[in-house]
mmCIF file of C-alpha atoms and ligand atoms in Angstrom:
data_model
loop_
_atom_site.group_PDB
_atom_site.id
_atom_site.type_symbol
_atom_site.label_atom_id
_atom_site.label_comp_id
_atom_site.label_asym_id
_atom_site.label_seq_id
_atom_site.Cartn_x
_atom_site.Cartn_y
_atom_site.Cartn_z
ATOM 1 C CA UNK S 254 -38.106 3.387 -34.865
ATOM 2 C CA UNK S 255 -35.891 0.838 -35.359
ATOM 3 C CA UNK S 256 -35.544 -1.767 -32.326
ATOM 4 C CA UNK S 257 -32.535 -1.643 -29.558
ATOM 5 C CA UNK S 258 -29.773 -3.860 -30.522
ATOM 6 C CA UNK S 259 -27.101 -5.063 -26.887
ATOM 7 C CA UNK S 260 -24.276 -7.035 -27.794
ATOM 8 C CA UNK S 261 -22.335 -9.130 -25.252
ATOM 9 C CA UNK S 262 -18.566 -9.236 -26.587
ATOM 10 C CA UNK S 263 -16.248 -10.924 -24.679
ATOM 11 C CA UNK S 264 -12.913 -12.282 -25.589
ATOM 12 C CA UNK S 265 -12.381 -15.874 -26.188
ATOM 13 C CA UNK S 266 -8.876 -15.792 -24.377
ATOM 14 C CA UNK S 267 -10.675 -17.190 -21.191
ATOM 15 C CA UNK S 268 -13.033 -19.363 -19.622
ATOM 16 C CA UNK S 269 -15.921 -16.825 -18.582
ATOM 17 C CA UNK S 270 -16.458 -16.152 -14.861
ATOM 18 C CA UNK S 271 -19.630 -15.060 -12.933
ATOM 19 C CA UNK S 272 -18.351 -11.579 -14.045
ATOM 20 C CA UNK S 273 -19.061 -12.342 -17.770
ATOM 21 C CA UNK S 274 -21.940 -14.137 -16.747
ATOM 22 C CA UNK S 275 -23.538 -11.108 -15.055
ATOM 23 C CA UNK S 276 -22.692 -8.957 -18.212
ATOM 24 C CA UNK S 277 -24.095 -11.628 -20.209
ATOM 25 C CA UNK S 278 -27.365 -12.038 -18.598
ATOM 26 C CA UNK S 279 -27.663 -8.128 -17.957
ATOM 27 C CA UNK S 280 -27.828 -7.075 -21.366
ATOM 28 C CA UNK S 281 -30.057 -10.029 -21.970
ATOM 29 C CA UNK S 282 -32.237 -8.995 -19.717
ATOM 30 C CA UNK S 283 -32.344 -5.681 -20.703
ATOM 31 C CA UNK S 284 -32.617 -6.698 -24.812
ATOM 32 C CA UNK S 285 -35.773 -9.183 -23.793
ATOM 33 C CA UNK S 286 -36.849 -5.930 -21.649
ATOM 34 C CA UNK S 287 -36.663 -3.239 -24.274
ATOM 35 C CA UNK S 288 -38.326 -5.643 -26.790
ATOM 36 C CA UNK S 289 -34.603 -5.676 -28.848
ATOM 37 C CA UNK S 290 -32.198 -8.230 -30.327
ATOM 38 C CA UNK S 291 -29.597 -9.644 -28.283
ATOM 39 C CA UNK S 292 -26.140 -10.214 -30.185
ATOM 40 C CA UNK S 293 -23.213 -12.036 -29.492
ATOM 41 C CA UNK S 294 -19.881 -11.233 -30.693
ATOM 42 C CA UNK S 295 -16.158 -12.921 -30.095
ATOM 43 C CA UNK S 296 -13.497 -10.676 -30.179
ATOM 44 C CA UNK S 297 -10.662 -12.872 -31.043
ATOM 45 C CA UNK S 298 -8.278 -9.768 -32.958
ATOM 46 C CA UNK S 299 -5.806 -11.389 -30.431
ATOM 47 C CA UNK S 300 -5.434 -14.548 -32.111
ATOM 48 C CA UNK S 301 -2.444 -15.452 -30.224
ATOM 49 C CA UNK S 302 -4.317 -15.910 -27.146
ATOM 50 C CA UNK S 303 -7.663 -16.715 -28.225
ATOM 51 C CA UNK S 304 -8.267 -20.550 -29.436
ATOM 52 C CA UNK S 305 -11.340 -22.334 -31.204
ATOM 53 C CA UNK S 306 -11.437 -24.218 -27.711
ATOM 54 C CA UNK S 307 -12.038 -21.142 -25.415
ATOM 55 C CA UNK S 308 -14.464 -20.434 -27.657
ATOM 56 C CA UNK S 309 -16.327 -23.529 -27.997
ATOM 57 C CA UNK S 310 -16.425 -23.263 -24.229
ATOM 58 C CA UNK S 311 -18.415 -19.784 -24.087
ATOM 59 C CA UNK S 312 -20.828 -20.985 -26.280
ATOM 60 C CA UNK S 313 -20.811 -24.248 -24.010
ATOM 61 C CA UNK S 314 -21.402 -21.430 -21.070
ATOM 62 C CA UNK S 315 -23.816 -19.047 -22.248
ATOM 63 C CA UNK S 316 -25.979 -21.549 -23.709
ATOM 64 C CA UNK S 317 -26.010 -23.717 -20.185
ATOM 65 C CA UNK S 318 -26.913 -20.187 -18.764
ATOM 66 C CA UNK S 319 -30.060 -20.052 -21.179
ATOM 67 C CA UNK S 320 -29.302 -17.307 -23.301
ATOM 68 C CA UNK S 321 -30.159 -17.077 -27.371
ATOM 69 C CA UNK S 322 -28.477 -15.137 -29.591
ATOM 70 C CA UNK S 323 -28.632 -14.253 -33.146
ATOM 71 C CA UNK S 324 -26.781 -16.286 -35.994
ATOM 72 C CA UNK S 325 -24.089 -15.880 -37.628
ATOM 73 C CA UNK S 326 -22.022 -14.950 -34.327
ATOM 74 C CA UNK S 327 -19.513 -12.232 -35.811
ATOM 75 C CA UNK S 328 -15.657 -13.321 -35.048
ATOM 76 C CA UNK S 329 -13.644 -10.474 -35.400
ATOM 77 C CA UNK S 330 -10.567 -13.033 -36.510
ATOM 78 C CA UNK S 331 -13.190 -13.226 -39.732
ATOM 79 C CA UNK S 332 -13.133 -9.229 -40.354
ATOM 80 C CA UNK S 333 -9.851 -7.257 -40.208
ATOM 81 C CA UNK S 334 -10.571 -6.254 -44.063
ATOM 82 C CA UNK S 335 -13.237 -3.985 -41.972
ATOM 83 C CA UNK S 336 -10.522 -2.569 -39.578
ATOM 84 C CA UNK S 337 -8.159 -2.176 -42.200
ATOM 85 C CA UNK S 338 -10.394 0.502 -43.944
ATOM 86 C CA UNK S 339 -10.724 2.168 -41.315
ATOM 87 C CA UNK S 340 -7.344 2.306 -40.238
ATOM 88 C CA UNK S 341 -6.546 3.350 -43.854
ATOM 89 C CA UNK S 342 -8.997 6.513 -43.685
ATOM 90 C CA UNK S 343 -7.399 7.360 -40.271
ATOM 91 C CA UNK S 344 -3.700 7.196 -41.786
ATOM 92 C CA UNK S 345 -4.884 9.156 -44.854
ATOM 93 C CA UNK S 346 -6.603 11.709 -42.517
ATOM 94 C CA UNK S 347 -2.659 11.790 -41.038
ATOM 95 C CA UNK S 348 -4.240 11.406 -37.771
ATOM 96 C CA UNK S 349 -2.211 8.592 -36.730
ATOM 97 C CA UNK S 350 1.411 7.844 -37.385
ATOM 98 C CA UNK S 351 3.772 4.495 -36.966
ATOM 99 C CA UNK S 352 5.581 4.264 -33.966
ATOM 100 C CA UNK S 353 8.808 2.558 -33.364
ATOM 101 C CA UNK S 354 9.557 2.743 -29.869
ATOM 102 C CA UNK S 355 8.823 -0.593 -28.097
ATOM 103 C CA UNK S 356 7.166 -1.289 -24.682
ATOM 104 C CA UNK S 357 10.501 -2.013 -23.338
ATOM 105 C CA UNK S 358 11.935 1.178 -24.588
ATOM 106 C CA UNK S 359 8.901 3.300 -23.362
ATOM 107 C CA UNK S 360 9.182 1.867 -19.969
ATOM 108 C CA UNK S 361 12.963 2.921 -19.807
ATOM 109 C CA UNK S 362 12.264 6.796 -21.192
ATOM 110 C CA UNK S 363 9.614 7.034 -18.674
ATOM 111 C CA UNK S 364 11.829 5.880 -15.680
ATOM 112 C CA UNK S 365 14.695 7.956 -17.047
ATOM 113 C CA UNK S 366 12.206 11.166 -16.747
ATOM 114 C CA UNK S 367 10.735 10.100 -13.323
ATOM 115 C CA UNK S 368 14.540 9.729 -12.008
ATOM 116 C CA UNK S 369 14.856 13.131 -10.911
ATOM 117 C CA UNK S 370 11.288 12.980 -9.078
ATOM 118 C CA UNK S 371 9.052 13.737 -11.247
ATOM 119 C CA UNK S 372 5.817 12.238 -12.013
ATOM 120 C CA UNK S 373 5.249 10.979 -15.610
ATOM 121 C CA UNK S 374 1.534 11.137 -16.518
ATOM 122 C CA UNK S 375 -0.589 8.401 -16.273
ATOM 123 C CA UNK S 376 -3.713 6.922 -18.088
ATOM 124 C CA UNK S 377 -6.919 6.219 -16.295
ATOM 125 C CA UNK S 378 -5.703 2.939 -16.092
ATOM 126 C CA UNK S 379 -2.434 3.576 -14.159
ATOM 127 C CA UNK S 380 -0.351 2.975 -16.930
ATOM 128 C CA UNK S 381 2.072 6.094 -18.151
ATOM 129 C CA UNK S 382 1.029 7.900 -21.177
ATOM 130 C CA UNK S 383 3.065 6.455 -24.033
ATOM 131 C CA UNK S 384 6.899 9.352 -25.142
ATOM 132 C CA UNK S 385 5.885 11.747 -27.730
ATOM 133 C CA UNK S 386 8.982 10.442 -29.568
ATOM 134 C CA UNK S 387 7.362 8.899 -32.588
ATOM 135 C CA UNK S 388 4.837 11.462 -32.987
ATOM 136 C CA UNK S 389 7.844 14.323 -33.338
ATOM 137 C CA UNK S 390 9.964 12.287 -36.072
ATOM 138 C CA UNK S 391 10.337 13.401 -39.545
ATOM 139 C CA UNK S 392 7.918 12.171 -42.104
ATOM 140 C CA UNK S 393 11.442 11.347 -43.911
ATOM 141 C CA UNK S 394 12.341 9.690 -41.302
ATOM 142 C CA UNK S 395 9.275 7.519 -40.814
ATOM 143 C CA UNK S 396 8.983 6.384 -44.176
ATOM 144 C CA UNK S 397 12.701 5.728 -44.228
ATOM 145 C CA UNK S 398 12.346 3.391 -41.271
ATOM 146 C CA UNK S 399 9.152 1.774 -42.978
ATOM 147 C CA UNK S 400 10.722 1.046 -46.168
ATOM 148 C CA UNK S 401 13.798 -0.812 -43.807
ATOM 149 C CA UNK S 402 10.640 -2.947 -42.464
ATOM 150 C CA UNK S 403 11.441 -1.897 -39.196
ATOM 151 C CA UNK S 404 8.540 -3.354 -36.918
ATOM 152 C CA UNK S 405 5.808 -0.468 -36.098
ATOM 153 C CA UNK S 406 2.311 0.274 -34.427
ATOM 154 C CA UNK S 407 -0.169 2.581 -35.515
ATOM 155 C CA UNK S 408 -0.983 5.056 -33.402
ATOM 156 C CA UNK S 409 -3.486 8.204 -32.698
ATOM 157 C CA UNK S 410 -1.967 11.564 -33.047
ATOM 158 C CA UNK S 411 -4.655 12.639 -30.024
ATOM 159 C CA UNK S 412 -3.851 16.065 -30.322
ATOM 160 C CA UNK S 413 -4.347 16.293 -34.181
ATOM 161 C CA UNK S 414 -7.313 13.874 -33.843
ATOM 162 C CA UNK S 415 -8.703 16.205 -31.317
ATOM 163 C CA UNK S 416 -8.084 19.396 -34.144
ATOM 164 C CA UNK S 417 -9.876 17.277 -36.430
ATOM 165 C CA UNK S 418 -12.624 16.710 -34.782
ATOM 166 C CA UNK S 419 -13.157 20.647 -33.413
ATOM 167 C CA UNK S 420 -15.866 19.900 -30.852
ATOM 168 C CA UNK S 421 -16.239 18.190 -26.811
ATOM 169 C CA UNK S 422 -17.751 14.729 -27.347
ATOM 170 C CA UNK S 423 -19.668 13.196 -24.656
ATOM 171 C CA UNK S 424 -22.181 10.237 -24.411
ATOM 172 C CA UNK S 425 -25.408 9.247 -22.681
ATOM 173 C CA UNK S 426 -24.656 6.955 -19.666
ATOM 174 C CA UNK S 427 -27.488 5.356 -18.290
ATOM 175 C CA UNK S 428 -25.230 3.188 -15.545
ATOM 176 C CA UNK S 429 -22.271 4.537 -14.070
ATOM 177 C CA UNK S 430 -18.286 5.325 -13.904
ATOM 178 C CA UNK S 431 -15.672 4.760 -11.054
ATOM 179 C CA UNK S 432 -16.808 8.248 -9.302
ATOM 180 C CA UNK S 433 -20.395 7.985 -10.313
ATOM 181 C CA UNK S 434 -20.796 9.818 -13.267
ATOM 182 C CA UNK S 435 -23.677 9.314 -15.542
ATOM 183 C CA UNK S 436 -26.446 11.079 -17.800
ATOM 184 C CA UNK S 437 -24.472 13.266 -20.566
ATOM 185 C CA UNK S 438 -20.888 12.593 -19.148
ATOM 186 C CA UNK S 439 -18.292 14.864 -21.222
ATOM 187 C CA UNK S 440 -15.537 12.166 -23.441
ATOM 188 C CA UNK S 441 -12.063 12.909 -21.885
ATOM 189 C CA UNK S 442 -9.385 10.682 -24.784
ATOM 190 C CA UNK S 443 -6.973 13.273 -23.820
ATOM 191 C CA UNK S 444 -6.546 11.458 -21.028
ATOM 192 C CA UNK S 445 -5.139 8.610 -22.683
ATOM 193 C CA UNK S 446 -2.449 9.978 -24.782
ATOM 194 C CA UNK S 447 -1.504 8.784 -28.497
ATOM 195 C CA UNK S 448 -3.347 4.925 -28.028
ATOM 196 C CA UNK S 449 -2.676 2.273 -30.019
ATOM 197 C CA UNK S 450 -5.280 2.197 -33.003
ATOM 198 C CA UNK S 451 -3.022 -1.313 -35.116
ATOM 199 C CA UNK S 452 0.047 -3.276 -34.775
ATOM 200 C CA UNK S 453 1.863 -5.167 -37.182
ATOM 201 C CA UNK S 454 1.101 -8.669 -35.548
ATOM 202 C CA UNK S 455 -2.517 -7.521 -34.274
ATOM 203 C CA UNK S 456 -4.517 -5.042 -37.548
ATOM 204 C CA UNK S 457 -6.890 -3.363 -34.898
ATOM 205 C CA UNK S 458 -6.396 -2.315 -31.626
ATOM 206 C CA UNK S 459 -9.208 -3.382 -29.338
ATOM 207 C CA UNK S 460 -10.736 0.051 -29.780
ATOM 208 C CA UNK S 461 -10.928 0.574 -33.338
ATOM 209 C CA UNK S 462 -12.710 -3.146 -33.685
ATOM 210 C CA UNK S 463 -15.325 -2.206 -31.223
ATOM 211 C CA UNK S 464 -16.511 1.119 -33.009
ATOM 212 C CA UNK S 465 -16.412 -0.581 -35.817
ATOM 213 C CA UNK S 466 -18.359 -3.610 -35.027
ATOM 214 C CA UNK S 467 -20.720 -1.653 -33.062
ATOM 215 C CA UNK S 468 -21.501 0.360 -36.431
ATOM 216 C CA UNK S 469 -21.510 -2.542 -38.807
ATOM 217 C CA UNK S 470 -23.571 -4.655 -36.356
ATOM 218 C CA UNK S 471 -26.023 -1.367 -35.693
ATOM 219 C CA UNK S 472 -25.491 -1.576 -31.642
ATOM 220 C CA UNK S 473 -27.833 0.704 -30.359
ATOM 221 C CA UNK S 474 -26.802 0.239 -26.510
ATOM 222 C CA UNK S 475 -23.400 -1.058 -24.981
ATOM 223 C CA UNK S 476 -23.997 -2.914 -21.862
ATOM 224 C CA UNK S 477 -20.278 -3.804 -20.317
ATOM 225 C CA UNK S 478 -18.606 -3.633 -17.338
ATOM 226 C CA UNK S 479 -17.298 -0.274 -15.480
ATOM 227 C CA UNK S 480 -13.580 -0.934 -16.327
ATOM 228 C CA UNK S 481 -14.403 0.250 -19.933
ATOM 229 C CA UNK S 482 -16.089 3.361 -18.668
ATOM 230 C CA UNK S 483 -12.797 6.001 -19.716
ATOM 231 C CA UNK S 484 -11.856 3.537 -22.584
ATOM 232 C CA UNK S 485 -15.225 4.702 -23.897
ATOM 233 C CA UNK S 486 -13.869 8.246 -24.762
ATOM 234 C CA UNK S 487 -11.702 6.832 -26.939
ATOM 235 C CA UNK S 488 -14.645 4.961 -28.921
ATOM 236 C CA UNK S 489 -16.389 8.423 -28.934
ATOM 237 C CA UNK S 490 -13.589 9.696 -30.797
ATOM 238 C CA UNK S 491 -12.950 7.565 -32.990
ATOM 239 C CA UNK S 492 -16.543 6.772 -33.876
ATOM 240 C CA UNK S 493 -16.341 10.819 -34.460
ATOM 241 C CA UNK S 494 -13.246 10.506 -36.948
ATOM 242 C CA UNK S 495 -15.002 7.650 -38.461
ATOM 243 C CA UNK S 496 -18.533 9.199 -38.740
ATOM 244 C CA UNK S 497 -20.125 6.835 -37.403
ATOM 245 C CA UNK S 498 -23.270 6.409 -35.011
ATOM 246 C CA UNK S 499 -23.014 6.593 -31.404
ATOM 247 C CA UNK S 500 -24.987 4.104 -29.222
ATOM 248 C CA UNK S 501 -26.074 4.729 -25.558
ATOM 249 C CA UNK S 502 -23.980 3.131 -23.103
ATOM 250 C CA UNK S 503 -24.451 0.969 -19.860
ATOM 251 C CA UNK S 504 -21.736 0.834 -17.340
ATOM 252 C CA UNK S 505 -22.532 -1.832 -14.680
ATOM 253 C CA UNK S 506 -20.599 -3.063 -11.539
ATOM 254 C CA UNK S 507 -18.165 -5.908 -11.483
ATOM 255 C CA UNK S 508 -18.627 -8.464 -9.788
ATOM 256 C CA UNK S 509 -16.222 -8.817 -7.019
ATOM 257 C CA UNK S 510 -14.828 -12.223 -5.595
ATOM 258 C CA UNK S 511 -14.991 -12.187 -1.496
ATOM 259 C CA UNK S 512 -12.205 -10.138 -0.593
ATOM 260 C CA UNK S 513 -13.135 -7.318 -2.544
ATOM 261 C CA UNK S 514 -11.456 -8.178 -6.079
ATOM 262 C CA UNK S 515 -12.028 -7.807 -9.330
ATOM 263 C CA UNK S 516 -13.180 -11.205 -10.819
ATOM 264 C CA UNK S 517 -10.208 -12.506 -13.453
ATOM 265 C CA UNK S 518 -10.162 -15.467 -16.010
ATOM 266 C CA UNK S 519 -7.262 -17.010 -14.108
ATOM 267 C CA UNK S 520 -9.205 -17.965 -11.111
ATOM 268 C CA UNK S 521 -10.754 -20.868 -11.748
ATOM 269 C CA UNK S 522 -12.889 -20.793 -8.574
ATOM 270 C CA UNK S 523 -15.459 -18.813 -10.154
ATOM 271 C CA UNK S 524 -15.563 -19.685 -13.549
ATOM 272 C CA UNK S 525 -19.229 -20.764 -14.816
ATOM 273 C CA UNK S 526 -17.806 -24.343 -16.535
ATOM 274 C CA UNK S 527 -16.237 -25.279 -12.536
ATOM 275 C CA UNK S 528 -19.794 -23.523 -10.640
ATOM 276 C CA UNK S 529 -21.272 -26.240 -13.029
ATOM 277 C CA UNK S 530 -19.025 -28.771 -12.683
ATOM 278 C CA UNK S 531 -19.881 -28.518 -8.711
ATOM 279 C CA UNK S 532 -23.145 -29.008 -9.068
ATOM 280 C CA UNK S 533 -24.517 -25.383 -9.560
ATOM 281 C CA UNK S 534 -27.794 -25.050 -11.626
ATOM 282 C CA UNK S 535 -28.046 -21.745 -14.309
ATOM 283 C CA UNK S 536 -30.875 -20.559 -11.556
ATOM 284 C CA UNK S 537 -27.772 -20.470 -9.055
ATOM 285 C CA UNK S 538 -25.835 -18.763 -10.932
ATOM 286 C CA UNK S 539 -28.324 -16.094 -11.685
ATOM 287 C CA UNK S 540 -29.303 -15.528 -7.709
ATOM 288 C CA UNK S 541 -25.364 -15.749 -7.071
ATOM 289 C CA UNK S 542 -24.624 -12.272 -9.724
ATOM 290 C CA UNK S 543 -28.166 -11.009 -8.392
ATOM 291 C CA UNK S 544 -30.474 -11.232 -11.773
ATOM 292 C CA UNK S 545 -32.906 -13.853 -11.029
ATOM 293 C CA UNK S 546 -35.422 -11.153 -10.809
ATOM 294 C CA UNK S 547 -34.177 -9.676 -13.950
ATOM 295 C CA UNK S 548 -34.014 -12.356 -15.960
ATOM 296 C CA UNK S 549 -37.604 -14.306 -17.527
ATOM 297 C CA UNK S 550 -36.640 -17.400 -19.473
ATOM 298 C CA UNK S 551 -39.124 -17.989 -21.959
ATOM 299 C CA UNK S 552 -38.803 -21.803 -22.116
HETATM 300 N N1 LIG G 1331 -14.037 -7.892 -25.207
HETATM 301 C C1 LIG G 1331 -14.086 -7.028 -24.063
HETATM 302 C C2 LIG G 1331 -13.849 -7.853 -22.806
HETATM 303 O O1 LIG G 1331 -14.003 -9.064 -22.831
HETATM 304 C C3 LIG G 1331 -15.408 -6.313 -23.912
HETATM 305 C C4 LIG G 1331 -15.602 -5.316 -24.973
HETATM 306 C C5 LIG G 1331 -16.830 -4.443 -24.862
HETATM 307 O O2 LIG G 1331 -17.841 -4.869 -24.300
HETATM 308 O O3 LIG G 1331 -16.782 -3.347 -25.393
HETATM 309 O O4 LIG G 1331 -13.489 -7.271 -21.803
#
């Protein structure tokens, strides 16, 4: 048997916070525990908000914290050849298909057919599930408005990609989701409507580069936070429609700032580079998220 391989991934469009930390050190922990390599990944497909200097600064973090990782540390910035192919196997599948409509434009259908009352669906997110506008339009149509350069996205036709694939999905969840769930949970994408898979100023969504890194970097368990824990039926279908393997996954809890909060990278008040500006030592930080059990340095 091959051994486990945990990835921390976070996105270099922030200073990391006692939230990343804790995800950090977690699936540390749990790589030194299970005798496995411990990865590191940046995923910068955002380059508009991701800089060199944000990510200087994790590495800056992470090592301060004590953690090792594995050279070279895959950017995703360096690999959207990668998504590209697999965007290209999902257009030739005709599982996805360019859509036109902006954000703006979306958000006026949708209030349009709430104004008589009624309640447009919603994602697990909150956010309503994107018109089915694009997905009805001619193919003449579509490749008319392609040809005139007019600016698109890519996105999953989750009904057809659902056809395709003929079968539930589910995956093996060894932490937990909002309501508890865990051990073989059924994969719900439905739920999320037709998702963006590429746009034209981004070439992956965040969801096709994380199947696809997971693959390529053979991820054998995903250790992240609980507010991925629905996006992760979207990476079991796609991993599906891409054939590739499926690792275990590890839901934790977020950390939560004092009133109850999600942690964010706009409040400074927790970030680890300000903890260590105060004064606050990597042992601090580990009995502030609760892991200085967990976690063994071997120095
Ligand atoms: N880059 C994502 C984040 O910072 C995490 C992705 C993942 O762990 O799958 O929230």
């Amino acid at each position: 048997m091959t051994s486990p391989v945990f990835r921390f991934a976070p996105s270099s469009n922030g200073a990391l916070h006692l939230g990343h930390a804790y995800s950090a050190l977690l699936n540390f922990a749990m790589a030194r525990a299970a005798g496995g390599r411990f990865l590191l990944r940046i995923e910068d497909i955002d380059v508009t908000r991701c800089t060199p200097e944000l990510e200087q600064a994790i590495y800056r973090d992470l090592a301060w914290l004590g953690l090792e990782w594995e050279e070279p540390v895959r950017r995703q910035s360096e690999h959207f050849d990668d998504y590209a192919q697999a965007l290209e196997r999902l257009v030739d599948a005709e599982i996805v298909y360019p859509s036109f409509m902006s954000r703006g434009e979306a958000r006026v259908y949708v209030a349009e057919a709430e104004a008589d009352g009624s309640a447009w669906p919603r994602d697990p997110d909150g956010a309503p599930l994107f018109p089915p506008v694009d997905r009805q339009r001619s193919e003449a149509e579509r490749r008319r408005r392609m040809e005139a350069g007019d600016p698109f996205a890519w996105r999953l036709d989750m009904k057809a990609a659902a056809t395709h694939v003929g079968q539930p999905l589910f995956w093996e969840e060894s932490g937990a989701g909002p309501d508890g769930e865990t051990g073989r949970v059924s994969a719900h994408p439905e739920l999320w409507g037709d998702v963006v898979i590429a746009r034209k100023e981004m070439p992956a969504s965040y969801h096709l580069a994380v199947v696809v890194d997971d693959a390529l970097q053979d991820i054998t368990h995903v250790v992240r936070g609980r507010d991925l824990f629905h996006a992760t039926a979207v990476h079991r279908l796609l991993q599906e429609l891409l054939g590739l393997p499926v690792p275990a996954y590890h839901h934790h809890a977020l950390a939560l700032d004092d009133d109850g909060r999600k942690l964010s990278k706009s409040r400074g008040d927790t970030g680890i580079a300000a903890l260590r500006a105060a004064g606050a030592s990597p042992g601090d930080i580990l009995r502030m998220v609760g892991l200085d059990q967990a976690v063994q340095y071997q120095f």
